[in-house]
mmCIF file of C-alpha atoms in Angstrom:
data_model
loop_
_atom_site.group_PDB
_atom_site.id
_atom_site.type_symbol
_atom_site.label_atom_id
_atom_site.label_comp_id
_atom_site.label_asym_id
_atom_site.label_seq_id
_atom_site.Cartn_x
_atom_site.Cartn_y
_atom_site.Cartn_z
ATOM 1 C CA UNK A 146 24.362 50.877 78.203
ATOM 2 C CA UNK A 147 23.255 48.393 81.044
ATOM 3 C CA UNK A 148 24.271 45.495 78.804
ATOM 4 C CA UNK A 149 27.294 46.807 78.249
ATOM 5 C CA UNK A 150 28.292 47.463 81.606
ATOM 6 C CA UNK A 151 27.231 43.747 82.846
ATOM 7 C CA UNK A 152 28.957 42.612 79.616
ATOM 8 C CA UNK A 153 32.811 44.340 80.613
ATOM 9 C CA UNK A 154 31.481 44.813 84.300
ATOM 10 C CA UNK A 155 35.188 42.897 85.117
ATOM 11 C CA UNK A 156 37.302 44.818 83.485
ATOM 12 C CA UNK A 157 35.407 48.061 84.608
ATOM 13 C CA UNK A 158 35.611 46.526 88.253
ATOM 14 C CA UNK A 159 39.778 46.454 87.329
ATOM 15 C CA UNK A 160 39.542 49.916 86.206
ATOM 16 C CA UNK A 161 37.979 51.039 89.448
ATOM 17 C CA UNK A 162 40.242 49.162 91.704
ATOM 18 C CA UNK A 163 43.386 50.862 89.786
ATOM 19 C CA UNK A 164 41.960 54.213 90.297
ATOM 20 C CA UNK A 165 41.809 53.090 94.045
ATOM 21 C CA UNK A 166 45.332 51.831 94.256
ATOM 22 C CA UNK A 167 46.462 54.962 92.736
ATOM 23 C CA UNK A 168 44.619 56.908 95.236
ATOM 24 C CA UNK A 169 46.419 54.673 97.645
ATOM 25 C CA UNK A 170 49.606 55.743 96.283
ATOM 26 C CA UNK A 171 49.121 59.342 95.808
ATOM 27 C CA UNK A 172 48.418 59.270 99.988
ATOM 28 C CA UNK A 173 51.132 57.859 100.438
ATOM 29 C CA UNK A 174 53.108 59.198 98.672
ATOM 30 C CA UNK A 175 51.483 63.260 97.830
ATOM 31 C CA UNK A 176 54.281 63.979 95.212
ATOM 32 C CA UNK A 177 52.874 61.160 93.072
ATOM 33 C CA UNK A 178 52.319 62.189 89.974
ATOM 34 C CA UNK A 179 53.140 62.229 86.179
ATOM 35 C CA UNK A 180 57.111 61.010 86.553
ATOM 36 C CA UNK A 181 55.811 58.639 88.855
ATOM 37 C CA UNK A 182 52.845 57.255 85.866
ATOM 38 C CA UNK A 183 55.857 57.631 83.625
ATOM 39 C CA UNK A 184 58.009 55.295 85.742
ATOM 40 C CA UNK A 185 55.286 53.263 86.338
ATOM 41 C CA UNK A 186 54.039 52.543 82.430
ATOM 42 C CA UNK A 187 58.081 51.798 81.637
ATOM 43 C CA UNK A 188 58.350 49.040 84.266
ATOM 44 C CA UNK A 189 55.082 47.678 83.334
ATOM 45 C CA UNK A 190 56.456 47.651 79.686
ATOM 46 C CA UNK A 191 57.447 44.070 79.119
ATOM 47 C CA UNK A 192 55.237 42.231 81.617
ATOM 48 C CA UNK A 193 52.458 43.908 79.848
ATOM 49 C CA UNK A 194 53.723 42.398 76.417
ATOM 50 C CA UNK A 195 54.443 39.085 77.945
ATOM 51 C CA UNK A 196 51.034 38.994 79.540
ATOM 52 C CA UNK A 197 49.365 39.540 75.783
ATOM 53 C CA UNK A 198 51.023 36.990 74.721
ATOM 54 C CA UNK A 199 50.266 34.643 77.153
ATOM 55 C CA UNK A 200 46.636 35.741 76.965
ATOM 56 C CA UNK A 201 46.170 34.944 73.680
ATOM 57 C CA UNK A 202 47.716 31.019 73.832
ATOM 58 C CA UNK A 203 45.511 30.612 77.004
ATOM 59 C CA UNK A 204 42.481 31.683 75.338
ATOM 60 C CA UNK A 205 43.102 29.002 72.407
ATOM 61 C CA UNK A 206 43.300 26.802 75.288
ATOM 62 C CA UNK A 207 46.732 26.589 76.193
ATOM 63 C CA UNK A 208 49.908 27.751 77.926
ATOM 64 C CA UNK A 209 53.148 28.597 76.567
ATOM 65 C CA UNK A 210 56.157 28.412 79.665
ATOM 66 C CA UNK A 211 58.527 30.068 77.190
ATOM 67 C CA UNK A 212 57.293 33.080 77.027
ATOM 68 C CA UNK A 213 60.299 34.797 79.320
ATOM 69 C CA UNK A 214 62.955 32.572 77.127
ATOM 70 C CA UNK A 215 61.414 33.601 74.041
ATOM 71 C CA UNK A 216 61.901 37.516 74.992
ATOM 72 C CA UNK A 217 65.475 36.583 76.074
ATOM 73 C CA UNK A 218 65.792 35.441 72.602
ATOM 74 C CA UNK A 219 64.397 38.741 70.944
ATOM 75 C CA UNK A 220 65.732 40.862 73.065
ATOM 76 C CA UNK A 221 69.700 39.714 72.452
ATOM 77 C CA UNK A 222 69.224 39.264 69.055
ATOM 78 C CA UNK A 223 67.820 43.213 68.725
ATOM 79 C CA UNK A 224 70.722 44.095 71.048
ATOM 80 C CA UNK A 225 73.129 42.431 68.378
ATOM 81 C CA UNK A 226 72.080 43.363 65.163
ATOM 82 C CA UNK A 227 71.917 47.093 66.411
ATOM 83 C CA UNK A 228 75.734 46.822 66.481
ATOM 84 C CA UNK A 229 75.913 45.563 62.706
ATOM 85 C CA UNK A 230 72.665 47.089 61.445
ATOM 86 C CA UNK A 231 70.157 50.097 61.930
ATOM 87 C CA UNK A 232 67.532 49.970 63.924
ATOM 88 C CA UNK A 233 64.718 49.377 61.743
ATOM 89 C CA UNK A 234 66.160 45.961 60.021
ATOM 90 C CA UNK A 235 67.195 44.575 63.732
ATOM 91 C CA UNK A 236 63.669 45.746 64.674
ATOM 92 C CA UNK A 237 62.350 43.743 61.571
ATOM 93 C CA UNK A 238 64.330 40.650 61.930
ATOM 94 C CA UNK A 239 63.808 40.296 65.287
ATOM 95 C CA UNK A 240 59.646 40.112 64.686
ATOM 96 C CA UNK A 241 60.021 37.753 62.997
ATOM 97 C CA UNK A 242 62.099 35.807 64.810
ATOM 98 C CA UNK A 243 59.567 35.953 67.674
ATOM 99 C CA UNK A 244 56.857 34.773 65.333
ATOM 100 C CA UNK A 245 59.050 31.968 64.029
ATOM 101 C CA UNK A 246 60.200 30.272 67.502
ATOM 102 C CA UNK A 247 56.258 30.823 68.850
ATOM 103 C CA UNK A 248 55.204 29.354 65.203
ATOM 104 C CA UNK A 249 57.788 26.113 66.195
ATOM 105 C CA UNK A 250 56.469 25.880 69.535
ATOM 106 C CA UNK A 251 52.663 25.377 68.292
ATOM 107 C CA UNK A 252 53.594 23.500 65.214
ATOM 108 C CA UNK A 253 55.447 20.883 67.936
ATOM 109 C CA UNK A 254 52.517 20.606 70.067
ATOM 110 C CA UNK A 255 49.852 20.178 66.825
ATOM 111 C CA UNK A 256 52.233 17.792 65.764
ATOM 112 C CA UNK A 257 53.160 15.606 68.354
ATOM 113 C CA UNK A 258 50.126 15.938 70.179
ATOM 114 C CA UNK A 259 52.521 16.259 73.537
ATOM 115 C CA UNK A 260 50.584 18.448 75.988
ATOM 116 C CA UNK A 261 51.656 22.163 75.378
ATOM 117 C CA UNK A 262 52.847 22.621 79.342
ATOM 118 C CA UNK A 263 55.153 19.745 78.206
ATOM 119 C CA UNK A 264 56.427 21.155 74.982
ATOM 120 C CA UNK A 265 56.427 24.532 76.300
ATOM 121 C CA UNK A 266 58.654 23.786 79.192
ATOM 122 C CA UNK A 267 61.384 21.888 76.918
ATOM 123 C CA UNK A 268 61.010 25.047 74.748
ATOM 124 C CA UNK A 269 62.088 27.248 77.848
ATOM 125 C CA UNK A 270 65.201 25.712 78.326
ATOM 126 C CA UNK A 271 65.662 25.424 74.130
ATOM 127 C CA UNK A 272 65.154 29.228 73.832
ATOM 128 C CA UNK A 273 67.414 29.797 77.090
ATOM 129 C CA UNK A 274 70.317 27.872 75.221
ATOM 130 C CA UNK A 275 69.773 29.852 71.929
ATOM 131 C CA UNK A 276 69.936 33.189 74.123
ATOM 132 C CA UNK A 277 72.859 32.621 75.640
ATOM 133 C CA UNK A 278 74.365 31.216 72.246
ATOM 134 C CA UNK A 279 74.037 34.612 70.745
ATOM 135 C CA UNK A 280 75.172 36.684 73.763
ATOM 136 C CA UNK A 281 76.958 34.953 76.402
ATOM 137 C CA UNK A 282 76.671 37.645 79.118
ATOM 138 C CA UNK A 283 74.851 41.077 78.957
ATOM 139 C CA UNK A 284 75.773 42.970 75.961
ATOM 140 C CA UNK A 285 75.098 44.356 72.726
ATOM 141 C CA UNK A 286 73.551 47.871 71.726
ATOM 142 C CA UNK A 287 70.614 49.834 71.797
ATOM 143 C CA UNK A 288 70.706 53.127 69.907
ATOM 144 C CA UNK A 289 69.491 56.257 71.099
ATOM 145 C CA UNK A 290 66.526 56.934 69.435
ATOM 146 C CA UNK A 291 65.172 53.783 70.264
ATOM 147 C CA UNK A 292 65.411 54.142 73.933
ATOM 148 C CA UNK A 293 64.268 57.452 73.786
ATOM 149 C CA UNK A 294 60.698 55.893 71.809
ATOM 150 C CA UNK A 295 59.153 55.248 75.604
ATOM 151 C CA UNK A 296 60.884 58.418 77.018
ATOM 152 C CA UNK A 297 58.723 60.967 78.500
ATOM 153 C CA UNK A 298 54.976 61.811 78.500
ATOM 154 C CA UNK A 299 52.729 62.458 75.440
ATOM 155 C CA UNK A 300 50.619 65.024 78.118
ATOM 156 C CA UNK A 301 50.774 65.136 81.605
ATOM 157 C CA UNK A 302 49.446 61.454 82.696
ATOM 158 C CA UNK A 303 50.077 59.911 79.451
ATOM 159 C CA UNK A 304 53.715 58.417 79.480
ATOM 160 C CA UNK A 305 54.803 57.743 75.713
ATOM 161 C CA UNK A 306 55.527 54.034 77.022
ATOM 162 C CA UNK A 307 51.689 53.233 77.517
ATOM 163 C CA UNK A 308 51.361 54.497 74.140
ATOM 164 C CA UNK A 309 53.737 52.620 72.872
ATOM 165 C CA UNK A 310 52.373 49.365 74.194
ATOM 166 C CA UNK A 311 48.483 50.209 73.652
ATOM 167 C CA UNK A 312 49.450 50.764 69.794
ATOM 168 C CA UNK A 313 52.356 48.095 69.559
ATOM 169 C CA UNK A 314 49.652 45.149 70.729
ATOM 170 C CA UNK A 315 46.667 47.046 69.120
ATOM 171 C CA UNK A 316 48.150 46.586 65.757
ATOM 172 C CA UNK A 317 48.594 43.010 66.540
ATOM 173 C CA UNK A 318 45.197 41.995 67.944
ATOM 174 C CA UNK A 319 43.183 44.217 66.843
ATOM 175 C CA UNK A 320 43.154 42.446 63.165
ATOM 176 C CA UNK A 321 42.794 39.594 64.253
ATOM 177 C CA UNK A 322 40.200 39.540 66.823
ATOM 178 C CA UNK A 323 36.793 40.172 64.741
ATOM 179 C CA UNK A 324 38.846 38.013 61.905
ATOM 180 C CA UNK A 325 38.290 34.491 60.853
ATOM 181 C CA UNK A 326 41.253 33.141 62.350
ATOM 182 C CA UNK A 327 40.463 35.068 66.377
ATOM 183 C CA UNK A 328 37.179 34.017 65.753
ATOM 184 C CA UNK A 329 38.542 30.258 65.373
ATOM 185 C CA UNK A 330 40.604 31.174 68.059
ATOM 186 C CA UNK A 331 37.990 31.250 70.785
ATOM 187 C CA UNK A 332 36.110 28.223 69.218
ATOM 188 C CA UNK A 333 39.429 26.258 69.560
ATOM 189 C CA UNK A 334 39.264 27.195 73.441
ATOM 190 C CA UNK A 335 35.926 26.973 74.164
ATOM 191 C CA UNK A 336 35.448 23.465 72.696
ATOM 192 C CA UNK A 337 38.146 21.542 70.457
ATOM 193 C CA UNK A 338 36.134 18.898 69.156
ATOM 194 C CA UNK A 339 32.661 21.156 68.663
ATOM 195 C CA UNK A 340 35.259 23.283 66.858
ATOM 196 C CA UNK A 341 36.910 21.199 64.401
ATOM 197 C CA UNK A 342 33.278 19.201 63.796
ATOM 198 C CA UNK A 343 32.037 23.322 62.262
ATOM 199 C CA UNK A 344 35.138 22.989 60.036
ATOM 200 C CA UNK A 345 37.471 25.031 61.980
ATOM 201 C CA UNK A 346 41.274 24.162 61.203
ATOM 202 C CA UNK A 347 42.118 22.982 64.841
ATOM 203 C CA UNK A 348 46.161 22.424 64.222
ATOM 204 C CA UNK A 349 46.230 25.555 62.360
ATOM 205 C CA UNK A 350 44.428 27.646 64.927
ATOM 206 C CA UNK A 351 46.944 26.901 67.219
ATOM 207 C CA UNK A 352 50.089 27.685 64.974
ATOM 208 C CA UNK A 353 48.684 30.740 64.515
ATOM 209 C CA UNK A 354 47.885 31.630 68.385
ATOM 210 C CA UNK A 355 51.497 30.797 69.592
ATOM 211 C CA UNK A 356 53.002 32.779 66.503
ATOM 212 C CA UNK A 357 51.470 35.892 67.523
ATOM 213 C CA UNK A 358 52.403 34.773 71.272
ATOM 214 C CA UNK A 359 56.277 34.911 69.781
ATOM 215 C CA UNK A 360 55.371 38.184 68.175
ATOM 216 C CA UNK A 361 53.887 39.946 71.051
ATOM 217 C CA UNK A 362 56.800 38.398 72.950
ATOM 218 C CA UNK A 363 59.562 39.930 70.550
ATOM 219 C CA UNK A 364 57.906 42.740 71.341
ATOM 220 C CA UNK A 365 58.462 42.668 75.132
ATOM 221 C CA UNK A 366 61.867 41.146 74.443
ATOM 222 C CA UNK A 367 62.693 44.764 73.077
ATOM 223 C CA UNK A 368 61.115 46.813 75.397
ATOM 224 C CA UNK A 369 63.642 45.236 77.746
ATOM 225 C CA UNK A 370 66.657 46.069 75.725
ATOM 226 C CA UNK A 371 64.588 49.913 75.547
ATOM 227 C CA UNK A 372 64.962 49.791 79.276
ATOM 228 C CA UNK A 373 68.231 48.751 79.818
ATOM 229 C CA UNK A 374 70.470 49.879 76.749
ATOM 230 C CA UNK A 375 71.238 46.266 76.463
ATOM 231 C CA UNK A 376 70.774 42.349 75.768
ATOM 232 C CA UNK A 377 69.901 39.907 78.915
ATOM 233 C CA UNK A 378 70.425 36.337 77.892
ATOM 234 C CA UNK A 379 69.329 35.414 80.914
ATOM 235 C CA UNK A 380 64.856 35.333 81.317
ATOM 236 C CA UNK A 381 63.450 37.799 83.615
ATOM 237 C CA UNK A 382 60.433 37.259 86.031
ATOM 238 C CA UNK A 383 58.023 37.164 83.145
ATOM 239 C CA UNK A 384 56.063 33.913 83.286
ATOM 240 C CA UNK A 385 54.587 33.465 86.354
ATOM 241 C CA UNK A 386 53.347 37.079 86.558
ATOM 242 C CA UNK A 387 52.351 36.794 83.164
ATOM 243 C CA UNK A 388 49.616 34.017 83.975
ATOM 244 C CA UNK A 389 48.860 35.926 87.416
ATOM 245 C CA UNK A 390 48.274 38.826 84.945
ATOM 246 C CA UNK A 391 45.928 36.762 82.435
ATOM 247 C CA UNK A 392 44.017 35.123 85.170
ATOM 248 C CA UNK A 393 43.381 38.057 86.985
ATOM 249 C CA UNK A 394 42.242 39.976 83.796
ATOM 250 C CA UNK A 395 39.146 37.620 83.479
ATOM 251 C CA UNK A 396 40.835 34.948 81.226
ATOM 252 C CA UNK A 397 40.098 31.768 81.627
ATOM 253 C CA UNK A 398 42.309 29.342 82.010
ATOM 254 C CA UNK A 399 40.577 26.334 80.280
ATOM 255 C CA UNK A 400 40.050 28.816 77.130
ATOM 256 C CA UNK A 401 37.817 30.596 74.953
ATOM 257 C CA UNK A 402 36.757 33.539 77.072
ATOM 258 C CA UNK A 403 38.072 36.441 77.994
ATOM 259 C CA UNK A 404 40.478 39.684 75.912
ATOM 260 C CA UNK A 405 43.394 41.358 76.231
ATOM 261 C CA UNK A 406 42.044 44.631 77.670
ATOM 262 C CA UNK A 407 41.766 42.895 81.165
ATOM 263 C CA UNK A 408 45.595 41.632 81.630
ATOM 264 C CA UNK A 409 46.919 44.580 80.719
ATOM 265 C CA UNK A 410 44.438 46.467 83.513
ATOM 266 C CA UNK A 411 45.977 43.480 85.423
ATOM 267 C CA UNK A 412 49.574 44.278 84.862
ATOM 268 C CA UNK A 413 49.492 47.274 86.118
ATOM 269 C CA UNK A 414 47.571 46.462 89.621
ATOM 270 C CA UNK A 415 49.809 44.336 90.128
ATOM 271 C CA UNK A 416 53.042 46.702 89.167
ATOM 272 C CA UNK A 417 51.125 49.860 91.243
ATOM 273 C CA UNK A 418 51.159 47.269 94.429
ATOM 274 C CA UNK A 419 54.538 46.387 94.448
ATOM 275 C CA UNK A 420 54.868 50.797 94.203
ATOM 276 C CA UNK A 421 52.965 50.601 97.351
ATOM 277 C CA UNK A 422 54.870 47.827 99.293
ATOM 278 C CA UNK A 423 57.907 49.685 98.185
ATOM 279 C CA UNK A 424 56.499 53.687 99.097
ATOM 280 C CA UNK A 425 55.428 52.291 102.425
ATOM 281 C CA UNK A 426 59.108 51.008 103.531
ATOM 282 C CA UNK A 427 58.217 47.286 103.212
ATOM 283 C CA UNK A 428 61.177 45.019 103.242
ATOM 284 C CA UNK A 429 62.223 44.214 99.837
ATOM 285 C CA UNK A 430 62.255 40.460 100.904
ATOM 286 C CA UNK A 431 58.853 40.379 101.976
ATOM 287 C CA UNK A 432 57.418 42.759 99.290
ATOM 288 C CA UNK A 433 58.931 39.855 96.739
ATOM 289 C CA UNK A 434 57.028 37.194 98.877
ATOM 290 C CA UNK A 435 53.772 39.523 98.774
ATOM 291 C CA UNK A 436 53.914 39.500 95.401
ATOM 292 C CA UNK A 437 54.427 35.919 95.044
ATOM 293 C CA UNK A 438 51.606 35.032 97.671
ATOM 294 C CA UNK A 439 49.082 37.194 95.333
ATOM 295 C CA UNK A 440 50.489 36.021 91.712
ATOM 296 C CA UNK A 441 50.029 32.013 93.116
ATOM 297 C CA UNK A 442 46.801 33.028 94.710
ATOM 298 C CA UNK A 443 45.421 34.149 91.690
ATOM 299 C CA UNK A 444 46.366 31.498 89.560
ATOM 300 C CA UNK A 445 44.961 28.934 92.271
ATOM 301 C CA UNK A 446 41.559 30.776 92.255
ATOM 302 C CA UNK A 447 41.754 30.861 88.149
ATOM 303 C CA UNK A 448 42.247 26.762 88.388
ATOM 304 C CA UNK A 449 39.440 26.326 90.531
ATOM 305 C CA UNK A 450 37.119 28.404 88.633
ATOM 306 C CA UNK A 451 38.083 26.721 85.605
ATOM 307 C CA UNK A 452 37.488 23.146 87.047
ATOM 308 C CA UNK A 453 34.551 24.059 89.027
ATOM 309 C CA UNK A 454 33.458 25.478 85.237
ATOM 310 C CA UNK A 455 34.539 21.894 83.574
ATOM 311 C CA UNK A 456 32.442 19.765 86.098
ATOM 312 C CA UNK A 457 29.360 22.013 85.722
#
């Protein structure tokens, strides 16, 4: 038990300072309770899907700037082919449309051996153009049932939209993290060369780790369109609190340590104190600088750890 406290004391230490900010909350505001969870799990929604996603392309040692362009993507192209299709085949298609634009962004960074921050960022504006390609201005259609999916509360303090996202990115990594290919995952990001020399497929790896950052990220494009009842070509605030999110979560930003249990703890710190800034009358100007202060605080401390980890 000792060992496995020390081993996930970080993301216990998370857990713990949630609890606390909740507390926080409930002071300050005492009719806190289950609508407020429930209102709190659907906003978290797609940052928690973006941060997965980013998690698991930092871990193989990378970065993917996309990510909010890529959801744009998924989340107009759901909104579409709802109008012309059921739900199920727009959910379908859209999948794997996320999976195909992450699978083009790793396969252009394996094979032109550009740094991913530099193919990533070309990607953004790519994926921006192909958004607003498909819908010009916010549109589309999101049936009922679909929005209805993260609707509600399973019991009281379990909003259906937590569900949805612990089983949504569950099913994703869940497979994949005792498997050969997450296992080559973390050797990729822990040491490329050490990697490849024990016969790990380094250029393949990485395909692989930005698909399933497309996939997670079609994911979060459609919790968006679940949200709003329709397509937003235009990327939301995804990528910088996205990395905040991973960093904070205990991932490393060199790569090779670290989960997805973490960000997502993360995500919702860092959702429950913009809750506070806004319960305690803040300014909505300076809660948005708050919340950028912490996010590129964050980050900064996750660089220096990392370098401070590459000179040791």
């Amino acid at each position: 038990m000792t060992r496995l406290v020390q081993k996930h004391a970080w993301v216990l230490g998370l857990l713990v300072l949630l609890m606390v900010l909740l507390g926080i909350t409930k002071l300050i505001q005492p009719s806190f309770g289950a609508t407020g969870l429930e209102s709190l799990a659907r906003a978290a929604l797609p940052f928690a899907f973006a941060t997965a996603a980013m998690a698991i392309v930092v871990i193989v040692g990378g970065i993917d700037l996309s990510i909010a362009s890529m959801m744009a993507v998924c989340g107009v192209t759901a909104a579409v082919l709802m109008q012309s299709m059921g739900a199920v085949p727009a959910i379908i298609i859209t999948l794997g449309v996320g999976t195909a634009m992450g699978a083009i962004n790793g396969a252009l960074i394996v094979v032109t051996k550009v740094p991913d921050i530099v193919v990533t960022l070309a990607m953004l504006f790519v994926w921006e153009g192909v958004a607003l390609l498909i819908l010009s201005t916010p549109g589309g259609n999101v049936t009922d049932a679909m929005q209805g999916i993260i609707a509600g509360s399973i019991l009281p303090g379990l909003p259906m939209a937590l569900v949805v996202m612990a089983v949504a990115i569950a099913l994703v990594w869940m497979p994949v993290r005792r498997s050969k290919i997450g296992l080559s995952i973390y050797a990729v990001g822990s040491d490329e060369l050490a990697a490849f020399r024990s016969g790990v497929s380094v250029g393949w790896t990485k395909v692989v780790a930005y698909a399933l950052c497309g996939l997670l990220a079609a994911m979060g494009g459609m919790s968006l369109i679940m949200l709003t009842g329709i397509g937003e070509p235009v990327p939301g605030p995804y990528l910088l609190a996205s990395v905040a999110a991973v960093v904070l979560g205990g991932v490393v930003l060199g790569g090779g340590r670290g989960g997805l249990l973490g960000p997502i703890i993360a995500v919702f710190i860092l959702r429950i104190i913009r809750t506070i800034l806004t319960l305690a009358a803040v300014d909505p100007n300076v809660t948005t600088i708050v919340e950028g202060v912490i996010m590129v605080a964050v980050v900064m401390l996750g660089a220096i750890v990392t370098y401070r980890g590459v000179r040791a």
